[in-house]
Short mmCIF file of C-alpha atoms in Angstrom, two decimals:
data_model
loop_
_atom_site.label_atom_id
_atom_site.label_comp_id
_atom_site.label_asym_id
_atom_site.label_seq_id
_atom_site.Cartn_x
_atom_site.Cartn_y
_atom_site.Cartn_z
CA MET A 21 98.38 104.51 126.77
CA CYS A 22 96.83 107.43 128.56
CA GLY A 23 95.77 107.11 132.14
CA TRP A 24 98.21 104.34 133.13
CA LYS A 25 99.36 105.07 136.66
CA MET A 26 100.00 103.00 139.73
CA ALA A 27 96.55 102.64 141.23
CA PRO A 28 96.36 102.93 145.01
CA SER A 29 95.40 99.91 147.03
CA GLY A 30 91.86 99.52 148.32
CA PRO A 31 88.43 99.14 146.69
CA GLY A 32 88.87 102.30 144.60
CA GLY A 33 92.17 101.09 143.17
CA VAL A 34 90.72 97.67 142.35
CA ARG A 35 87.78 99.26 140.52
CA ARG A 36 90.13 101.44 138.47
CA ARG A 37 92.26 98.45 137.50
CA CYS A 38 89.13 96.52 136.48
CA ARG A 39 87.95 99.44 134.35
CA ARG A 40 91.32 99.61 132.61
CA VAL A 41 91.06 95.93 131.74
CA LEU A 42 87.50 96.39 130.45
CA TYR A 43 88.60 99.34 128.29
CA TRP A 44 90.76 96.94 126.26
CA ILE A 45 87.82 94.72 125.26
CA PRO A 46 86.97 96.69 122.05
CA VAL A 47 90.66 96.61 121.01
CA VAL A 48 90.84 92.86 121.62
CA PHE A 49 87.63 92.39 119.62
CA ILE A 50 89.03 94.33 116.64
CA SER A 51 92.33 92.41 116.87
CA LEU A 52 90.56 89.02 116.90
CA LEU A 53 88.32 90.06 114.00
CA LEU A 54 91.38 91.20 112.06
CA GLY A 55 93.17 87.91 112.77
CA TRP A 56 90.17 85.89 111.56
CA SER A 57 89.83 88.02 108.42
CA TYR A 58 93.48 87.35 107.60
CA TYR A 59 92.94 83.60 107.86
CA ALA A 60 89.65 83.70 105.94
CA TYR A 61 91.00 85.82 103.08
CA ALA A 62 94.64 84.77 102.71
CA VAL A 63 94.15 81.07 103.40
CA GLN A 64 90.56 80.04 102.71
CA LEU A 65 89.83 82.42 99.82
CA CYS A 66 93.16 83.01 98.07
CA ILE A 67 95.01 79.74 98.65
CA VAL A 68 92.13 77.25 98.91
CA SER A 69 89.42 78.71 96.65
CA MET A 70 91.24 80.66 93.93
CA GLU A 71 92.33 78.44 91.04
CA ASN A 72 94.15 81.05 88.95
CA ILE A 73 97.77 81.50 90.13
CA GLY A 74 98.02 85.04 88.76
CA GLU A 75 94.86 86.07 90.59
CA GLN A 76 96.24 84.55 93.79
CA VAL A 77 99.53 86.47 93.56
CA VAL A 78 97.92 89.83 92.75
CA CYS A 79 95.27 89.51 95.46
CA LEU A 80 97.75 88.38 98.13
CA MET A 81 100.22 91.19 97.35
CA ALA A 82 97.55 93.91 97.42
CA TYR A 83 95.92 92.39 100.49
CA HIS A 84 99.17 92.25 102.50
CA LEU A 85 99.99 95.87 101.62
CA LEU A 86 96.58 97.08 102.89
CA PHE A 87 96.80 94.75 105.90
CA ALA A 88 100.24 96.13 106.87
CA MET A 89 99.14 99.79 106.57
CA PHE A 90 95.93 99.05 108.49
CA VAL A 91 97.80 97.38 111.38
CA TRP A 92 100.54 100.03 111.42
CA SER A 93 98.13 102.98 111.62
CA TYR A 94 95.93 101.18 114.18
CA TRP A 95 98.96 100.43 116.35
CA LYS A 96 100.14 104.06 116.20
CA THR A 97 96.67 105.35 117.09
CA ILE A 98 96.49 103.08 120.13
CA PHE A 99 99.99 103.49 121.52
CA THR A 100 100.80 107.13 120.72
CA LEU A 101 100.51 108.89 124.05
CA PRO A 102 98.23 111.95 124.10
CA MET A 103 100.05 115.23 124.55
CA ASN A 104 99.28 117.29 127.62
CA PRO A 105 99.79 121.05 128.16
CA SER A 106 103.37 122.05 128.95
CA LYS A 107 104.49 123.41 132.32
CA GLU A 108 104.00 127.05 131.37
CA PHE A 109 100.21 126.50 131.40
CA HIS A 110 100.28 125.13 134.95
CA LEU A 111 99.75 127.62 137.78
CA SER A 112 102.56 128.31 140.19
CA TYR A 113 102.20 127.41 143.86
CA ALA A 114 101.54 131.07 144.74
CA GLU A 115 98.85 131.39 142.06
CA LYS A 116 97.15 128.23 143.27
CA GLU A 117 97.06 129.61 146.81
CA LEU A 118 95.55 132.85 145.53
CA LEU A 119 92.83 130.94 143.67
CA GLU A 120 91.98 128.94 146.78
CA ARG A 121 91.60 132.12 148.83
CA GLU A 122 89.58 134.03 146.23
CA PRO A 123 85.88 133.24 145.81
CA ARG A 124 84.56 132.39 142.37
CA GLY A 125 83.97 135.62 140.52
CA GLU A 126 85.89 138.62 139.24
CA ALA A 127 88.74 138.30 141.74
CA HIS A 128 89.15 134.65 140.77
CA GLN A 129 89.25 135.62 137.08
CA GLU A 130 91.74 138.40 137.74
CA VAL A 131 94.22 135.85 139.11
CA LEU A 132 93.77 133.72 135.97
CA ARG A 133 94.09 136.75 133.68
CA ARG A 134 97.42 137.69 135.26
CA ALA A 135 98.65 134.10 134.95
CA ALA A 136 97.56 133.94 131.29
CA LYS A 137 98.80 137.35 130.15
CA ASP A 138 101.84 135.95 128.31
CA LEU A 139 100.31 132.68 127.15
CA PRO A 140 99.32 132.10 123.48
CA ILE A 141 95.57 131.70 124.10
CA CYS A 142 92.69 133.24 122.15
CA THR A 143 89.66 131.20 123.25
CA ARG A 144 87.41 131.74 126.24
CA THR A 145 84.50 130.04 127.98
CA MET A 146 80.91 130.81 126.97
CA SER A 147 80.84 133.51 129.64
CA GLY A 148 84.07 135.08 128.35
CA ALA A 149 86.26 133.81 131.19
CA ILE A 150 89.73 132.27 130.99
CA ARG A 151 89.47 128.52 130.34
CA TYR A 152 90.80 126.83 133.46
CA CYS A 153 90.82 123.16 134.47
CA ASP A 154 90.18 122.69 138.19
CA ARG A 155 91.13 119.02 137.93
CA CYS A 156 94.57 119.54 136.35
CA GLN A 157 95.03 123.03 137.83
CA LEU A 158 96.15 124.61 134.59
CA ILE A 159 95.05 127.23 132.08
CA LYS A 160 93.82 125.40 129.02
CA PRO A 161 95.58 126.11 125.73
CA ASP A 162 93.33 126.75 122.72
CA ARG A 163 91.48 123.60 121.60
CA CYS A 164 92.56 121.70 124.72
CA HIS A 165 89.91 119.81 126.70
CA HIS A 166 89.84 117.62 129.78
CA CYS A 167 89.09 113.94 129.11
CA SER A 168 87.11 112.37 131.96
CA VAL A 169 88.21 108.87 130.91
CA CYS A 170 91.95 109.63 130.85
CA ASP A 171 91.53 112.23 133.62
CA LYS A 172 93.92 114.55 131.79
CA CYS A 173 93.82 117.67 129.66
CA ILE A 174 94.52 116.65 126.05
CA LEU A 175 95.93 119.05 123.44
CA LYS A 176 93.55 119.59 120.50
CA MET A 177 91.30 116.87 121.81
CA ASP A 178 88.94 115.38 119.23
CA HIS A 179 87.27 112.62 121.26
CA HIS A 180 88.03 109.60 123.41
CA CYS A 181 87.73 106.52 121.19
CA PRO A 182 86.88 103.19 122.88
CA TRP A 183 87.93 101.26 119.74
CA VAL A 184 91.54 102.35 120.27
CA ASN A 185 91.31 102.78 124.07
CA ASN A 186 92.97 106.16 123.71
CA CYS A 187 92.25 109.83 123.37
CA VAL A 188 92.37 111.10 119.79
CA GLY A 189 94.06 114.48 119.82
CA PHE A 190 96.96 116.50 118.44
CA SER A 191 99.56 113.75 118.76
CA ASN A 192 97.64 110.96 117.01
CA TYR A 193 94.81 112.54 114.98
CA LYS A 194 96.67 111.94 111.72
CA PHE A 195 97.15 108.29 112.71
CA PHE A 196 93.44 108.00 113.49
CA LEU A 197 92.50 109.38 110.06
CA LEU A 198 94.87 106.95 108.36
CA PHE A 199 93.45 104.11 110.46
CA LEU A 200 89.96 104.97 109.19
CA ALA A 201 91.21 105.31 105.61
CA TYR A 202 93.16 102.05 105.51
CA SER A 203 90.49 100.08 107.35
CA LEU A 204 87.92 101.34 104.81
CA LEU A 205 90.18 100.40 101.88
CA TYR A 206 90.85 97.03 103.53
CA CYS A 207 87.13 96.25 103.80
CA LEU A 208 86.32 97.52 100.29
CA PHE A 209 89.12 95.45 98.79
CA ILE A 210 87.96 92.29 100.56
CA ALA A 211 84.32 92.86 99.55
CA ALA A 212 85.25 93.54 95.90
CA THR A 213 87.53 90.53 95.46
CA ASP A 214 85.30 88.20 97.48
CA LEU A 215 82.10 89.15 95.63
CA GLN A 216 82.36 86.66 92.75
CA TYR A 217 83.01 83.79 95.17
CA PHE A 218 80.15 84.96 97.37
CA ILE A 219 77.84 84.82 94.34
CA ARG A 220 79.11 81.33 93.48
CA PHE A 221 78.31 80.32 97.07
CA TRP A 222 74.63 81.22 96.55
CA THR A 223 74.49 79.53 93.15
CA ASN A 224 76.10 76.36 94.50
CA GLY A 225 79.20 76.93 92.40
CA LEU A 226 81.55 76.27 95.30
CA PRO A 227 82.31 72.86 96.78
CA ASP A 228 80.78 72.24 100.20
CA THR A 229 83.93 72.83 102.26
CA GLN A 230 84.98 74.89 105.26
CA ALA A 231 86.10 77.70 102.93
CA LYS A 232 82.51 78.15 101.76
CA PHE A 233 81.36 79.54 105.11
CA HIS A 234 84.45 81.72 105.63
CA ILE A 235 83.84 83.32 102.22
CA MET A 236 80.20 84.04 103.08
CA PHE A 237 80.85 85.62 106.49
CA LEU A 238 83.91 87.47 105.21
CA PHE A 239 81.82 89.26 102.57
CA PHE A 240 79.07 90.16 105.04
CA ALA A 241 81.58 91.53 107.59
CA ALA A 242 83.52 93.52 104.98
CA ALA A 243 80.37 95.03 103.46
CA MET A 244 78.92 95.94 106.85
CA PHE A 245 82.11 97.62 108.08
CA SER A 246 82.55 99.41 104.74
CA VAL A 247 79.22 101.20 105.20
CA SER A 248 79.91 102.34 108.77
CA LEU A 249 83.55 103.29 108.09
CA SER A 250 82.71 105.30 104.97
CA SER A 251 80.35 107.57 106.89
CA LEU A 252 82.81 108.02 109.78
CA PHE A 253 85.76 108.65 107.47
CA GLY A 254 83.73 111.09 105.38
CA TYR A 255 82.74 113.00 108.51
CA HIS A 256 86.36 113.35 109.65
CA CYS A 257 87.44 114.43 106.16
CA TRP A 258 84.88 117.23 106.44
CA LEU A 259 86.25 118.15 109.88
CA VAL A 260 89.79 118.36 108.50
CA SER A 261 88.65 120.54 105.58
CA LYS A 262 87.08 122.96 108.08
CA ASN A 263 89.90 122.66 110.65
CA LYS A 264 87.49 121.50 113.35
CA SER A 265 87.63 118.82 115.98
CA THR A 266 84.61 116.67 116.82
CA LEU A 267 84.18 118.66 120.04
CA GLU A 268 84.26 121.96 118.12
CA ALA A 269 81.66 120.64 115.68
CA PHE A 270 79.31 120.05 118.63
CA ARG A 271 80.22 123.25 120.48
CA ASN A 272 81.67 126.21 118.59
CA PRO A 273 84.87 127.74 119.99
CA VAL A 274 84.46 131.08 121.76
CA PHE A 275 86.91 133.92 121.11
CA ARG A 276 87.18 137.33 122.72
CA HIS A 277 84.84 138.76 120.09
CA GLY A 278 82.34 135.93 120.52
CA THR A 279 81.51 132.52 119.08
CA ASP A 280 82.93 131.67 115.66
CA LYS A 281 82.34 128.18 114.26
CA ASN A 282 85.10 128.61 111.66
CA GLY A 283 87.53 130.57 113.81
CA PHE A 284 90.42 128.16 113.19
CA SER A 285 89.77 127.60 109.48
CA LEU A 286 92.57 128.91 107.27
CA GLY A 287 91.32 127.54 103.95
CA PHE A 288 91.32 123.97 102.68
CA SER A 289 95.04 123.75 101.81
CA LYS A 290 96.32 125.11 105.12
CA ASN A 291 93.79 123.10 107.08
CA MET A 292 95.13 119.93 105.44
CA ARG A 293 98.72 120.94 106.14
CA GLN A 294 98.01 121.48 109.82
CA VAL A 295 97.09 117.80 110.16
CA PHE A 296 99.30 116.14 107.53
CA GLY A 297 102.25 118.56 107.34
CA ASP A 298 104.04 120.25 104.46
CA GLU A 299 105.82 117.19 103.01
CA LYS A 300 103.36 115.17 100.93
CA LYS A 301 105.61 112.11 100.94
CA TYR A 302 104.62 111.54 104.58
CA TRP A 303 100.88 112.08 104.17
CA LEU A 304 99.99 108.42 103.62
CA LEU A 305 102.40 107.06 106.23
CA PRO A 306 101.52 106.78 109.94
CA VAL A 307 104.49 108.90 111.02
CA PHE A 308 104.00 112.18 112.88
CA SER A 309 104.13 115.15 110.49
CA SER A 310 101.43 117.52 111.82
CA GLN A 311 102.32 121.20 112.11
CA GLY A 312 102.81 122.98 115.41
CA ASP A 313 103.12 121.92 119.02
CA GLY A 314 99.42 121.62 119.89
CA CYS A 315 99.50 124.64 122.20
CA SER A 316 98.94 127.51 119.75
CA PHE A 317 96.97 127.80 116.52
CA PRO A 318 96.45 130.56 113.93
CA THR A 319 92.91 131.94 113.95
CA CYS A 320 91.02 133.57 111.11
CA LEU A 321 89.35 136.90 111.90
CA VAL A 322 87.23 137.44 108.80
CA ASN A 323 85.25 134.33 108.00
CA GLN A 324 85.29 133.63 104.27
CA ASP A 325 83.43 130.33 104.59
CA PRO A 326 80.21 130.41 102.52
CA GLU A 327 78.37 128.76 105.40
CA GLN A 328 79.09 131.78 107.60
CA PRO A 329 79.57 134.88 105.44
CA SER A 330 78.98 137.47 108.13
CA THR A 331 81.73 139.00 110.25
CA PRO A 332 81.55 138.00 113.95
CA ALA A 333 79.92 140.54 116.20
CA GLY A 334 82.10 143.08 117.89
CA LEU A 335 84.78 143.35 115.18
CA ASN A 336 85.54 146.65 113.62
CA SER A 337 85.32 147.12 109.87
CA THR A 338 89.02 147.85 109.37
CA ALA A 339 89.67 144.16 109.93
CA LYS A 340 88.22 143.47 106.47
CA ASN A 341 91.06 145.35 104.79
CA PRO A 342 93.59 142.75 103.55
CA GLU A 343 96.35 145.32 103.90
CA ASN A 344 95.59 145.69 107.59
CA HIS A 345 96.91 142.46 109.14
CA GLN A 346 95.86 141.72 112.67
CA PHE A 347 97.43 138.89 114.59
CA PRO A 348 96.38 136.87 117.61
CA ALA A 349 96.56 138.61 120.97
CA LYS A 350 99.27 136.17 122.02
CA PRO A 351 102.08 135.17 119.66
CA LEU A 352 102.06 131.80 117.94
CA ARG A 353 104.80 129.26 118.31
CA GLU A 354 107.51 129.30 115.66
CA SER A 355 106.05 126.07 114.26
CA GLN A 356 102.79 127.85 113.43
CA SER A 357 103.92 131.39 112.59
CA HIS A 358 104.81 130.58 108.95
CA LEU A 359 101.09 130.09 108.28
CA LEU A 360 100.67 133.85 108.71
CA LEU A 361 102.89 134.74 105.77
CA ASP A 362 100.05 134.74 103.22
CA SER A 363 97.63 137.65 102.88
CA GLN A 364 95.21 136.46 105.54
CA THR A 365 93.48 138.44 108.26
CA TRP A 366 93.68 137.28 111.85
CA THR A 367 92.11 137.84 115.23
CA GLU A 368 92.95 140.57 117.68
CA SER A 369 96.01 142.81 117.61
CA SER A 370 99.30 141.66 119.13
CA THR A 371 100.11 143.18 122.50
CA ASN A 372 102.39 140.90 124.47
CA PRO A 373 105.60 139.07 123.62
CA GLY A 374 105.27 135.29 123.85
CA LYS A 375 107.13 132.74 125.80
CA GLY A 376 109.50 130.24 124.26
CA LYS A 377 108.42 127.15 122.47
CA ALA A 378 106.56 124.77 124.70
CA GLY A 379 108.10 121.42 125.45
CA MET A 380 106.09 118.38 124.49
CA SER A 381 104.95 116.00 127.17
CA ASN A 382 103.46 112.64 126.49
CA PRO A 383 101.48 112.88 123.26
CA ALA A 384 84.01 109.12 123.69
CA LEU A 385 83.11 112.03 122.87
CA THR A 386 83.78 113.56 126.27
CA MET A 387 82.40 117.06 126.66
CA GLU A 388 83.48 119.33 129.48
CA ASN A 389 81.70 121.99 131.49
CA GLU A 390 83.43 125.36 131.26
CA THR A 391 82.31 128.15 133.49
#
């Protein structure tokens, strides 16, 4: 889990420990609800209420498959540690001293520009400055944001989710999507197979036993969660198709040439592969298969999305020529560079050689203020 450190003694440390305990309440609630649904469906509905043996076997097999995938993806979403920026994005001791001496302004930015000159970053703040986290004392990689709950910078942060008590970002976004998908299928399956018994409940076709009330509440819970999960899952499917995070949907990323809401979109197929990977056999399994290292991402210069047909301001017309490839100002990692092999057009010409591949550290909608 993110944010687990030895809390100092004193009132502040006690408050932090209490908050950490409270953060687990939504997870405990979901776990208890899941445990009850297992008992209500497997025991009270399938074993007690179903009279046809074939129906029992089929329903129990399908149910246990969905239950296992639901629990597996939920577990991975909760306990996959968020990834933080690697050491190369942290300032050196000398650079930190320079920043402390320099007042906020051009001199301050000049120190950050020198520190970032060999880093694979394309995005800026709204004012065009280097994205820097005062709290973590590092230059933020593209799509990285500081989570106020975890008190860390999270690579490709999507949001902080209280239902998993974890940040959803580069390391576990695929697991989060699968959690939504399998939980939706789980609820739809329960509602569909429970419907006929629910109807018999209202027409007094069921004996007046304990199972009767489990069947009623099970249908209501499954139907209610199906509605809410379908809208949330649909929204995240749209985000994946556009290669956006939830944060980027609320606030468009800013590049050197200006704001571009579809700056990271490479087309539907490549957007899917960035999250799920190249090997389709792993797409439905909660195992990590996302492309890249979370520190560098290909960016699209000419926006071909029908929602934003115009070229971003400040770009010259030669960029529209498919024969004239332009690459990000800083090189991509090896894990992302193969995405540039197709005839795409990219942001800003290459000027500096990149550093080596970044090492991976530990993999709420929390917005940050960038100045």
